[in-house]
């Protein structure tokens, strides 16, 4: 049995494996603040065991599975996930506090990632290059070998899917370190991988603390590529650890993504999207639209309509399936409170606030959604990632001013532009300094087909789409002199 309702252990070589130390960590339900399960507390020894299993698989059976069969396995895995959406959603929602509908959507997205990379596995190939007379030159796309995946707690299933799905499709064996706050669904998904026929060692999961198991994974010389999603600070630490053994990294580090709303925008279309972009997953989304810049002529009318929507939003236990669940943990709740008390100290006006329902347990990590107006560019509410349901607004007078403010943070992940002016759409798409621009929509990361990643402190490298497959392979050039 790989998954026990109360006690979860590592998944190594298709088996349930307790930590070598015998230690475990409590799992807290964010909706009630109570402990409901235990996970294994992995250390460097457990990571070493998982890397060993992955290396053996890569050198053995898994390394010899053809691309077409890797695709078939991923396809079967997608079907298994689809058949278990409800079970996965319940686990995820209790583990992270996500409202059930969001957890369900994440499980469906996970299946879609596997489906996409199932179809792509046998379409990834090198090229031939015209060269001197008497030569044939070709390139081979080869897997790195063993890839490490450090997954955060905000979208465990989606982030696992986009990174592990692509890495396995490309032929790598994987070792995953989920966030200690969000392991349960991934352990269940791993057991489904074994059930559909992935050979032992192709996928391994070690649970535990970031500075212990995560750091050990980033430092391990048996890891050939690291994919990390999380905070800028930890991303830096992971990159430094990986540099110690010349290991390439893909870093997706969040943002302070702006949406620019011009006076000619279709406001009816924009409104629900502006709200959802910050409310989804209680604002704990790397691509959350956390800043909205509005052309002055539209500022007050738009604010009024946004405020009405914010006032109607309700936060409560994940099982109530409201607009927002709780934040993931006490630390995150404290972080959001700190930002809000800085806003108050800075005299920033709280324009509207949603409600925490009466039924919400007092020890849950709740935060009502908050709308702040006239946030100055220099304030940390305009500059730093809150990772909570806090939307900052600012008026602008012309396009250059809006662009300077939008680009004027350390981040560059996603941006949205709302205007009917086609020339402006194209101009801004080019001038916004980030990895994705949405015009008259906002995709909060977009679908699996769309390459995703950032610039500046938002990270580097791209996940999703075919770009991820390129990232999870290395290119070898073969020059044959045949005369
Ligand atoms: P972290 O960046 O610390 O955590 C992300 C992942 O890294 C988790 O799996 C964590 O494990 C792991 N980790 C932590 N320390 C190390 C380490 N030294 N070496 C290797 N891996 C490590 O984020 P936090 O959970 O502390 O959240 C803080 C802030 O980070 C949030 O408020 C938000 O701003 C940002 N964030 C951004 C995300 C994004 O999607 N871009 C996702 C999550 C957070 P563990 O959780 O077990 O410690």
Short mmCIF file of C-alpha atoms and ligand atoms in Angstrom, two decimals:
data_model
loop_
_atom_site.label_atom_id
_atom_site.label_comp_id
_atom_site.label_asym_id
_atom_site.label_seq_id
_atom_site.Cartn_x
_atom_site.Cartn_y
_atom_site.Cartn_z
CA UNK A 1 0.00 0.00 0.00
CA UNK A 2 1.57 3.25 -1.08
CA UNK A 3 -0.77 5.65 0.53
CA UNK A 4 -2.08 5.46 4.06
CA UNK A 5 -4.66 7.97 5.29
CA UNK A 6 -2.50 9.05 8.22
CA UNK A 7 1.13 8.29 7.40
CA UNK A 8 2.88 9.09 4.15
CA UNK A 9 6.42 8.02 3.31
CA UNK A 10 8.87 8.51 0.44
CA UNK A 11 8.27 6.93 -2.95
CA UNK A 12 11.53 5.40 -4.16
CA UNK A 13 11.95 2.67 -6.78
CA UNK A 14 8.14 2.20 -6.96
CA UNK A 15 8.01 1.40 -3.25
CA UNK A 16 6.90 3.12 -0.06
CA UNK A 17 10.04 3.88 1.89
CA UNK A 18 10.18 5.43 5.38
CA UNK A 19 12.92 7.94 6.13
CA UNK A 20 16.19 6.40 7.28
CA UNK A 21 16.09 8.48 10.44
CA UNK A 22 12.57 7.24 11.20
CA UNK A 23 11.52 10.87 11.69
CA UNK A 24 8.34 12.39 10.38
CA UNK A 25 6.71 15.82 10.08
CA UNK A 26 3.13 16.83 10.92
CA UNK A 27 0.76 17.81 8.11
CA UNK A 28 -1.58 20.65 9.03
CA UNK A 29 -5.01 21.30 7.50
CA UNK A 30 -4.95 25.07 6.73
CA UNK A 31 -8.75 25.25 6.98
CA UNK A 32 -8.70 24.28 10.67
CA UNK A 33 -5.07 24.58 11.77
CA UNK A 34 -5.13 20.96 13.00
CA UNK A 35 -2.69 18.12 12.27
CA UNK A 36 -4.29 15.33 10.21
CA UNK A 37 -1.37 13.30 8.84
CA UNK A 38 2.40 12.73 9.00
CA UNK A 39 4.99 12.71 6.22
CA UNK A 40 8.49 11.25 6.27
CA UNK A 41 11.23 13.73 7.11
CA UNK A 42 13.81 13.04 4.40
CA UNK A 43 17.50 13.85 4.75
CA UNK A 44 20.60 13.64 2.57
CA UNK A 45 20.69 9.85 2.98
CA UNK A 46 17.13 9.48 1.66
CA UNK A 47 17.91 11.79 -1.25
CA UNK A 48 20.99 9.73 -2.03
CA UNK A 49 18.90 6.57 -2.08
CA UNK A 50 16.37 8.17 -4.46
CA UNK A 51 19.10 9.47 -6.77
CA UNK A 52 20.64 5.98 -6.75
CA UNK A 53 17.29 4.45 -7.78
CA UNK A 54 16.90 7.02 -10.55
CA UNK A 55 20.46 6.47 -11.84
CA UNK A 56 19.92 2.72 -11.90
CA UNK A 57 16.65 3.16 -13.83
CA UNK A 58 18.30 5.51 -16.31
CA UNK A 59 21.19 3.12 -16.86
CA UNK A 60 18.77 0.18 -17.02
CA UNK A 61 15.20 -0.47 -18.11
CA UNK A 62 13.92 3.12 -18.18
CA UNK A 63 16.87 4.31 -20.26
CA UNK A 64 15.98 1.77 -22.94
CA UNK A 65 12.26 2.57 -23.18
CA UNK A 66 11.58 4.04 -26.64
CA UNK A 67 10.13 7.51 -27.08
CA UNK A 68 6.87 6.09 -28.37
CA UNK A 69 6.53 3.85 -25.31
CA UNK A 70 7.36 6.73 -22.97
CA UNK A 71 4.49 8.57 -24.63
CA UNK A 72 2.17 5.58 -24.14
CA UNK A 73 3.05 5.37 -20.45
CA UNK A 74 2.37 9.08 -19.99
CA UNK A 75 -0.96 8.67 -21.80
CA UNK A 76 -1.95 5.84 -19.45
CA UNK A 77 -0.86 7.96 -16.49
CA UNK A 78 -3.06 10.83 -17.73
CA UNK A 79 -6.02 8.43 -17.89
CA UNK A 80 -5.31 7.17 -14.36
CA UNK A 81 -5.17 10.73 -13.03
CA UNK A 82 -8.46 11.53 -14.78
CA UNK A 83 -10.02 8.48 -13.15
CA UNK A 84 -8.86 9.71 -9.72
CA UNK A 85 -9.62 13.44 -10.01
CA UNK A 86 -12.01 13.45 -7.08
CA UNK A 87 -9.66 11.57 -4.74
CA UNK A 88 -6.70 13.77 -5.71
CA UNK A 89 -8.77 16.93 -5.33
CA UNK A 90 -9.88 15.95 -1.83
CA UNK A 91 -6.31 15.20 -0.74
CA UNK A 92 -4.96 18.43 -2.24
CA UNK A 93 -7.74 20.54 -0.85
CA UNK A 94 -7.24 19.29 2.72
CA UNK A 95 -3.46 19.53 2.40
CA UNK A 96 -3.25 23.06 0.95
CA UNK A 97 -6.60 24.68 1.80
CA UNK A 98 -7.60 25.10 -1.84
CA UNK A 99 -11.35 25.25 -2.46
CA UNK A 100 -12.41 21.92 -3.95
CA UNK A 101 -13.23 23.35 -7.36
CA UNK A 102 -9.69 24.73 -7.66
CA UNK A 103 -8.16 21.43 -6.54
CA UNK A 104 -10.32 19.60 -9.09
CA UNK A 105 -9.17 21.98 -11.82
CA UNK A 106 -5.55 21.34 -10.81
CA UNK A 107 -6.01 17.56 -11.05
CA UNK A 108 -7.59 17.93 -14.48
CA UNK A 109 -4.68 20.18 -15.53
CA UNK A 110 -2.22 17.54 -14.28
CA UNK A 111 -3.82 14.96 -16.58
CA UNK A 112 -3.63 17.47 -19.43
CA UNK A 113 0.12 18.00 -18.85
CA UNK A 114 0.69 14.26 -19.08
CA UNK A 115 -1.51 14.08 -22.17
CA UNK A 116 0.39 16.89 -23.91
CA UNK A 117 3.81 15.41 -23.17
CA UNK A 118 2.56 11.91 -24.07
CA UNK A 119 1.84 13.23 -27.56
CA UNK A 120 5.12 15.13 -27.75
CA UNK A 121 7.47 12.36 -26.58
CA UNK A 122 8.10 10.88 -30.02
CA UNK A 123 8.14 14.22 -31.84
CA UNK A 124 11.25 15.54 -30.17
CA UNK A 125 14.19 15.22 -32.52
CA UNK A 126 17.41 16.79 -33.69
CA UNK A 127 18.25 18.24 -37.09
CA UNK A 128 20.81 17.91 -39.87
CA UNK A 129 23.12 20.84 -40.60
CA UNK A 130 24.57 21.67 -44.02
CA UNK A 131 28.36 21.73 -43.62
CA UNK A 132 31.50 21.28 -45.69
CA UNK A 133 31.69 18.91 -48.64
CA UNK A 134 32.31 15.37 -47.45
CA UNK A 135 30.53 15.80 -44.08
CA UNK A 136 27.16 14.95 -42.68
CA UNK A 137 26.37 16.81 -39.47
CA UNK A 138 23.42 16.06 -37.26
CA UNK A 139 22.21 16.93 -33.79
CA UNK A 140 20.86 14.50 -31.21
CA UNK A 141 18.49 15.58 -28.46
CA UNK A 142 19.40 13.49 -25.45
CA UNK A 143 17.98 13.44 -21.93
CA UNK A 144 20.16 14.99 -19.21
CA UNK A 145 20.00 11.75 -17.21
CA UNK A 146 18.58 12.26 -13.71
CA UNK A 147 16.61 15.44 -13.17
CA UNK A 148 15.76 17.03 -9.79
CA UNK A 149 12.43 18.81 -9.31
CA UNK A 150 11.78 21.10 -6.33
CA UNK A 151 8.06 21.78 -6.26
CA UNK A 152 6.33 24.48 -4.17
CA UNK A 153 3.07 24.20 -2.26
CA UNK A 154 0.85 26.58 -4.25
CA UNK A 155 0.07 24.34 -7.28
CA UNK A 156 1.76 21.03 -6.45
CA UNK A 157 -0.09 18.97 -9.05
CA UNK A 158 0.23 21.50 -11.87
CA UNK A 159 3.88 22.29 -11.26
CA UNK A 160 4.73 18.60 -10.87
CA UNK A 161 2.87 17.90 -14.14
CA UNK A 162 4.57 20.56 -16.20
CA UNK A 163 8.04 19.67 -15.03
CA UNK A 164 8.01 15.91 -14.39
CA UNK A 165 5.74 15.25 -17.41
CA UNK A 166 8.21 16.96 -19.74
CA UNK A 167 11.30 15.43 -18.09
CA UNK A 168 9.96 11.86 -18.34
CA UNK A 169 8.76 12.40 -21.92
CA UNK A 170 12.31 13.42 -22.82
CA UNK A 171 13.66 10.23 -21.22
CA UNK A 172 15.05 11.47 -17.91
CA UNK A 173 14.59 9.69 -14.58
CA UNK A 174 13.24 12.06 -11.90
CA UNK A 175 13.73 12.79 -8.22
CA UNK A 176 11.13 15.14 -6.77
CA UNK A 177 11.19 17.13 -3.51
CA UNK A 178 7.69 18.52 -2.92
CA UNK A 179 7.06 21.30 -0.40
CA UNK A 180 6.53 19.95 3.10
CA UNK A 181 3.10 21.65 3.05
CA UNK A 182 1.91 19.87 -0.10
CA UNK A 183 3.12 16.30 -0.61
CA UNK A 184 0.06 14.15 -0.36
CA UNK A 185 -1.46 14.40 -3.84
CA UNK A 186 1.97 13.89 -5.45
CA UNK A 187 2.64 10.69 -3.50
CA UNK A 188 -0.72 9.37 -4.72
CA UNK A 189 0.06 10.43 -8.30
CA UNK A 190 3.40 8.60 -8.05
CA UNK A 191 1.62 5.42 -6.97
CA UNK A 192 -0.54 5.76 -10.10
CA UNK A 193 2.66 5.95 -12.20
CA UNK A 194 3.76 2.59 -10.79
CA UNK A 195 0.30 1.16 -11.40
CA UNK A 196 0.30 2.10 -15.11
CA UNK A 197 3.71 0.53 -15.69
CA UNK A 198 6.50 3.10 -15.19
CA UNK A 199 9.53 1.01 -14.24
CA UNK A 200 11.02 1.28 -10.76
CA UNK A 201 13.25 4.33 -10.34
CA UNK A 202 11.88 6.37 -13.27
CA UNK A 203 10.08 8.58 -10.72
CA UNK A 204 11.05 9.03 -7.06
CA UNK A 205 9.71 11.38 -4.40
CA UNK A 206 11.48 12.37 -1.20
CA UNK A 207 9.45 14.42 1.26
CA UNK A 208 10.88 16.63 3.98
CA UNK A 209 12.11 20.13 4.72
CA UNK A 210 13.54 22.44 2.06
CA UNK A 211 16.82 23.24 3.80
CA UNK A 212 17.37 19.50 4.44
CA UNK A 213 16.00 17.30 1.65
CA UNK A 214 15.69 20.14 -0.90
CA UNK A 215 19.20 21.44 -0.34
CA UNK A 216 20.58 17.86 -0.45
CA UNK A 217 18.89 17.34 -3.82
CA UNK A 218 20.29 20.58 -5.29
CA UNK A 219 23.78 19.68 -4.06
CA UNK A 220 23.74 16.04 -5.14
CA UNK A 221 26.38 15.34 -7.81
CA UNK A 222 24.15 12.60 -9.28
CA UNK A 223 21.60 15.19 -10.41
CA UNK A 224 22.07 16.44 -13.99
CA UNK A 225 19.43 19.19 -14.15
CA UNK A 226 17.35 20.99 -11.52
CA UNK A 227 13.97 22.53 -12.06
CA UNK A 228 12.93 24.83 -9.20
CA UNK A 229 9.76 26.84 -8.60
CA UNK A 230 9.52 29.02 -5.51
CA UNK A 231 10.88 32.18 -3.96
CA UNK A 232 13.67 34.31 -5.42
CA UNK A 233 15.84 33.80 -2.35
CA UNK A 234 15.57 30.01 -2.27
CA UNK A 235 15.99 29.92 -6.06
CA UNK A 236 19.30 31.71 -5.66
CA UNK A 237 20.36 29.16 -3.02
CA UNK A 238 19.41 26.28 -5.29
CA UNK A 239 21.31 27.79 -8.24
CA UNK A 240 24.43 28.23 -6.09
CA UNK A 241 24.20 24.64 -4.84
CA UNK A 242 23.71 23.35 -8.39
CA UNK A 243 26.67 25.40 -9.64
CA UNK A 244 28.82 23.40 -7.20
CA UNK A 245 28.49 20.41 -9.52
CA UNK A 246 27.96 22.27 -12.84
CA UNK A 247 24.29 21.40 -12.95
CA UNK A 248 21.99 23.48 -15.21
CA UNK A 249 18.90 24.98 -13.56
CA UNK A 250 15.50 26.23 -14.62
CA UNK A 251 14.18 28.79 -12.12
CA UNK A 252 10.59 29.99 -11.92
CA UNK A 253 10.54 32.54 -9.11
CA UNK A 254 7.26 34.36 -9.09
CA UNK A 255 6.48 37.97 -9.80
CA UNK A 256 4.54 41.17 -9.28
CA UNK A 257 2.60 40.96 -12.49
CA UNK A 258 0.83 44.11 -13.76
CA UNK A 259 -2.36 44.50 -15.75
CA UNK A 260 -2.69 47.77 -17.73
CA UNK A 261 -6.26 48.92 -18.32
CA UNK A 262 -6.74 51.71 -20.86
CA UNK A 263 -9.82 53.93 -21.06
CA UNK A 264 -10.97 52.22 -24.28
CA UNK A 265 -10.96 48.74 -22.67
CA UNK A 266 -13.96 46.43 -22.61
CA UNK A 267 -14.49 46.84 -18.86
CA UNK A 268 -17.24 44.21 -18.63
CA UNK A 269 -14.82 41.62 -20.00
CA UNK A 270 -11.90 42.85 -17.89
CA UNK A 271 -13.61 43.01 -14.49
CA UNK A 272 -14.04 39.31 -13.66
CA UNK A 273 -10.58 38.56 -15.02
CA UNK A 274 -8.92 41.30 -12.94
CA UNK A 275 -10.59 39.90 -9.81
CA UNK A 276 -9.87 36.25 -10.55
CA UNK A 277 -6.22 36.95 -11.36
CA UNK A 278 -5.58 37.91 -7.72
CA UNK A 279 -8.22 35.85 -5.93
CA UNK A 280 -7.48 32.47 -7.53
CA UNK A 281 -5.73 30.18 -5.02
CA UNK A 282 -6.02 32.98 -2.44
CA UNK A 283 -3.46 35.05 -4.37
CA UNK A 284 -0.81 32.35 -3.93
CA UNK A 285 -0.03 32.20 -7.64
CA UNK A 286 3.34 33.06 -9.15
CA UNK A 287 1.62 34.80 -12.05
CA UNK A 288 -1.07 36.49 -9.92
CA UNK A 289 -2.15 39.82 -11.42
CA UNK A 290 -1.26 41.68 -8.23
CA UNK A 291 -0.96 45.20 -9.69
CA UNK A 292 -3.56 46.98 -11.80
CA UNK A 293 -2.71 50.24 -13.59
CA UNK A 294 -5.71 52.17 -14.87
CA UNK A 295 -5.84 55.13 -17.27
CA UNK A 296 -7.00 58.10 -15.23
CA UNK A 297 -10.29 58.69 -17.08
CA UNK A 298 -11.37 55.17 -16.13
CA UNK A 299 -9.78 55.01 -12.68
CA UNK A 300 -12.66 56.00 -10.39
CA UNK A 301 -15.43 54.16 -12.29
CA UNK A 302 -13.34 50.98 -12.49
CA UNK A 303 -12.37 51.22 -8.82
CA UNK A 304 -15.99 51.49 -7.84
CA UNK A 305 -16.93 48.35 -9.77
CA UNK A 306 -13.92 46.44 -8.49
CA UNK A 307 -14.71 47.44 -4.92
CA UNK A 308 -18.27 46.12 -5.28
CA UNK A 309 -16.89 42.78 -6.48
CA UNK A 310 -14.29 42.56 -3.71
CA UNK A 311 -16.89 43.30 -1.04
CA UNK A 312 -18.95 40.33 -2.29
CA UNK A 313 -16.08 37.80 -2.11
CA UNK A 314 -16.13 35.17 0.63
CA UNK A 315 -13.30 33.17 2.19
CA UNK A 316 -13.85 29.99 4.17
CA UNK A 317 -12.87 26.33 4.64
CA UNK A 318 -11.74 24.48 1.51
CA UNK A 319 -14.67 22.08 1.81
CA UNK A 320 -17.17 24.98 1.55
CA UNK A 321 -15.82 25.68 -1.95
CA UNK A 322 -16.16 29.47 -1.71
CA UNK A 323 -14.27 32.15 -3.66
CA UNK A 324 -11.19 31.71 -1.47
CA UNK A 325 -9.88 29.09 0.91
CA UNK A 326 -7.35 29.81 3.68
CA UNK A 327 -3.71 30.66 3.02
CA UNK A 328 -1.43 27.63 3.12
CA UNK A 329 0.15 28.09 6.56
CA UNK A 330 0.62 30.43 9.50
CA UNK A 331 3.87 31.83 8.05
CA UNK A 332 2.10 32.87 4.86
CA UNK A 333 -0.73 34.43 6.85
CA UNK A 334 1.74 36.41 8.95
CA UNK A 335 3.51 37.53 5.76
CA UNK A 336 0.27 38.92 4.32
CA UNK A 337 -0.58 40.63 7.63
CA UNK A 338 2.86 42.28 7.66
CA UNK A 339 2.28 43.69 4.19
CA UNK A 340 -1.14 44.97 5.20
CA UNK A 341 0.15 46.66 8.34
CA UNK A 342 2.86 48.34 6.21
CA UNK A 343 0.10 49.54 3.88
CA UNK A 344 -1.74 51.01 6.85
CA UNK A 345 1.43 52.61 8.21
CA UNK A 346 2.08 54.12 4.75
CA UNK A 347 -1.41 55.68 4.68
CA UNK A 348 -2.55 53.53 1.75
CA UNK A 349 -6.31 53.50 1.48
CA UNK A 350 -8.09 50.16 1.80
CA UNK A 351 -10.83 50.58 -0.79
CA UNK A 352 -12.72 47.32 -0.20
CA UNK A 353 -12.45 44.01 1.56
CA UNK A 354 -14.20 40.65 1.26
CA UNK A 355 -15.56 38.58 4.12
CA UNK A 356 -14.38 35.57 6.11
CA UNK A 357 -17.48 33.45 6.73
CA UNK A 358 -18.64 32.90 10.31
CA UNK A 359 -18.24 29.11 9.95
CA UNK A 360 -14.48 29.43 9.35
CA UNK A 361 -12.59 27.79 12.26
CA UNK A 362 -10.69 30.35 14.32
CA UNK A 363 -7.39 28.49 13.97
CA UNK A 364 -7.52 28.37 10.14
CA UNK A 365 -5.19 30.63 8.12
CA UNK A 366 -7.79 32.94 6.59
CA UNK A 367 -7.34 36.28 4.89
CA UNK A 368 -10.15 38.26 3.29
CA UNK A 369 -9.32 39.68 -0.17
CA UNK A 370 -8.23 43.32 -0.04
CA UNK A 371 -8.27 46.14 -2.60
CA UNK A 372 -5.77 48.98 -2.09
CA UNK A 373 -5.91 52.23 -4.09
CA UNK A 374 -3.25 54.78 -5.11
CA UNK A 375 -0.33 52.57 -4.11
CA UNK A 376 2.89 54.55 -4.74
CA UNK A 377 5.49 52.95 -7.02
CA UNK A 378 8.13 53.07 -4.29
CA UNK A 379 6.03 51.20 -1.71
CA UNK A 380 6.75 47.52 -1.07
CA UNK A 381 3.10 46.77 -1.86
CA UNK A 382 3.93 47.85 -5.42
CA UNK A 383 7.36 46.23 -5.54
CA UNK A 384 7.26 42.94 -3.64
CA UNK A 385 5.35 39.69 -4.04
CA UNK A 386 2.73 39.40 -1.28
CA UNK A 387 1.48 35.95 -2.30
CA UNK A 388 -1.94 36.66 -0.85
CA UNK A 389 -5.27 38.13 -2.08
CA UNK A 390 -4.10 41.75 -2.05
CA UNK A 391 -4.63 43.85 -5.18
CA UNK A 392 -2.75 47.16 -5.57
CA UNK A 393 -4.08 49.87 -7.90
CA UNK A 394 -2.50 52.93 -9.44
CA UNK A 395 -3.72 55.50 -12.00
CA UNK A 396 -1.65 56.58 -15.04
CA UNK A 397 -1.86 59.44 -17.55
CA UNK A 398 -0.13 58.02 -20.61
CA UNK A 399 1.30 54.85 -22.09
CA UNK A 400 4.94 55.64 -21.28
CA UNK A 401 4.14 56.29 -17.63
CA UNK A 402 2.16 53.03 -17.42
CA UNK A 403 4.96 51.08 -19.04
CA UNK A 404 7.63 52.53 -16.76
CA UNK A 405 5.61 51.62 -13.69
CA UNK A 406 4.70 48.16 -15.02
CA UNK A 407 8.34 47.35 -15.82
CA UNK A 408 9.65 49.10 -12.70
CA UNK A 409 10.02 46.16 -10.32
CA UNK A 410 12.68 43.49 -9.97
CA UNK A 411 10.26 40.95 -11.49
CA UNK A 412 9.17 40.13 -15.03
CA UNK A 413 6.89 37.11 -15.25
CA UNK A 414 3.52 37.97 -16.82
CA UNK A 415 1.64 41.12 -17.88
CA UNK A 416 -1.89 41.87 -19.09
CA UNK A 417 -3.04 44.70 -21.37
CA UNK A 418 -6.65 45.75 -21.81
CA UNK A 419 -7.26 48.01 -24.84
CA UNK A 420 -9.08 47.95 -28.17
CA UNK A 421 -6.23 49.85 -29.90
CA UNK A 422 -4.41 47.29 -32.08
CA UNK A 423 -1.24 49.34 -32.49
CA UNK A 424 -1.00 49.80 -28.72
CA UNK A 425 -1.51 46.08 -28.19
CA UNK A 426 1.48 45.27 -30.39
CA UNK A 427 3.65 48.07 -28.96
CA UNK A 428 3.08 47.02 -25.38
CA UNK A 429 3.44 43.31 -26.11
CA UNK A 430 6.96 44.14 -27.26
CA UNK A 431 7.87 46.71 -24.62
CA UNK A 432 6.66 44.89 -21.51
CA UNK A 433 9.71 43.18 -20.02
CA UNK A 434 8.44 39.74 -19.00
CA UNK A 435 7.92 36.17 -20.19
CA UNK A 436 4.24 36.22 -21.15
CA UNK A 437 1.89 39.03 -22.25
CA UNK A 438 -1.86 38.55 -22.40
CA UNK A 439 -3.88 41.04 -24.48
CA UNK A 440 -7.54 41.43 -23.47
CA UNK A 441 -7.28 38.32 -21.31
CA UNK A 442 -5.11 37.08 -18.50
CA UNK A 443 -4.20 33.45 -18.29
CA UNK A 444 -2.48 33.17 -14.89
CA UNK A 445 0.27 31.06 -16.43
CA UNK A 446 -1.65 29.96 -19.51
CA UNK A 447 -2.15 26.45 -20.78
CA UNK A 448 0.36 23.63 -21.13
CA UNK A 449 1.01 24.59 -24.77
CA UNK A 450 2.30 28.07 -23.89
CA UNK A 451 5.95 28.46 -22.89
CA UNK A 452 6.12 29.97 -19.41
CA UNK A 453 8.88 31.58 -17.37
CA UNK A 454 10.35 34.92 -16.49
CA UNK A 455 13.12 37.47 -16.80
CA UNK A 456 15.07 39.29 -14.08
CA UNK A 457 14.23 38.09 -10.56
CA UNK A 458 11.34 36.02 -11.95
CA UNK A 459 13.89 33.47 -13.06
CA UNK A 460 15.16 31.98 -16.28
CA UNK A 461 14.45 29.06 -18.55
CA UNK A 462 11.03 28.09 -19.83
CA UNK A 463 8.57 25.43 -18.76
CA UNK A 464 5.48 24.17 -20.61
CA UNK A 465 5.10 23.64 -24.34
CA UNK A 466 7.95 22.25 -26.43
CA UNK A 467 10.35 24.68 -24.73
CA UNK A 468 10.26 22.48 -21.63
CA UNK A 469 11.28 19.46 -23.69
CA UNK A 470 14.26 21.40 -25.00
CA UNK A 471 15.14 22.38 -21.42
CA UNK A 472 15.01 18.75 -20.29
CA UNK A 473 17.37 17.62 -23.05
CA UNK A 474 20.90 18.42 -24.02
CA UNK A 475 21.99 18.80 -27.64
CA UNK A 476 24.81 16.72 -29.05
CA UNK A 477 26.37 17.57 -32.43
CA UNK A 478 27.69 14.67 -34.46
CA UNK A 479 29.98 15.51 -37.42
CA UNK A 480 30.66 12.56 -39.75
CA UNK A 481 33.44 12.91 -42.32
CA UNK A 482 32.73 10.41 -45.05
CA UNK A 483 34.48 12.05 -48.02
P1 LIG B 1 10.48 28.54 -0.89
O1 LIG B 1 11.05 29.11 -2.13
O2 LIG B 1 11.36 28.48 0.30
O3 LIG B 1 9.95 27.05 -1.20
C1 LIG B 1 9.81 26.50 -2.50
C2 LIG B 1 10.32 25.08 -2.53
O4 LIG B 1 11.72 25.08 -2.22
C3 LIG B 1 9.67 24.16 -1.49
O5 LIG B 1 9.60 22.85 -2.02
C4 LIG B 1 10.69 24.21 -0.34
O6 LIG B 1 10.58 23.10 0.51
C5 LIG B 1 11.99 24.20 -1.13
N1 LIG B 1 13.15 24.72 -0.40
C6 LIG B 1 13.20 25.57 0.66
N2 LIG B 1 14.48 25.81 1.03
C7 LIG B 1 15.26 25.09 0.18
C8 LIG B 1 16.66 24.93 0.04
N3 LIG B 1 17.53 25.53 0.85
N4 LIG B 1 17.12 24.13 -0.95
C9 LIG B 1 16.27 23.51 -1.79
N5 LIG B 1 14.93 23.62 -1.71
C10 LIG B 1 14.42 24.40 -0.72
O7 LIG B 1 9.15 29.32 -0.58
P2 LIG B 1 8.31 29.45 0.79
O8 LIG B 1 7.45 28.25 0.91
O9 LIG B 1 9.18 29.77 1.95
O10 LIG B 1 7.40 30.72 0.45
C11 LIG B 1 7.94 32.03 0.60
C12 LIG B 1 7.56 32.90 -0.58
O11 LIG B 1 8.07 32.35 -1.78
C13 LIG B 1 6.07 33.02 -0.84
O12 LIG B 1 5.47 33.96 -0.01
C14 LIG B 1 6.07 33.45 -2.29
O13 LIG B 1 6.32 34.83 -2.39
C15 LIG B 1 7.25 32.70 -2.89
N6 LIG B 1 6.81 31.48 -3.57
C16 LIG B 1 6.70 31.52 -4.93
C17 LIG B 1 6.21 30.44 -5.61
C18 LIG B 1 6.06 30.47 -7.09
O14 LIG B 1 5.19 29.79 -7.62
N7 LIG B 1 6.91 31.16 -7.81
C19 LIG B 1 5.80 29.21 -4.93
C20 LIG B 1 5.99 29.25 -3.50
C21 LIG B 1 6.48 30.36 -2.87
P3 LIG B 1 9.76 23.29 1.91
O15 LIG B 1 8.50 24.00 1.58
O16 LIG B 1 9.55 21.90 2.35
O17 LIG B 1 10.66 24.10 2.80
#
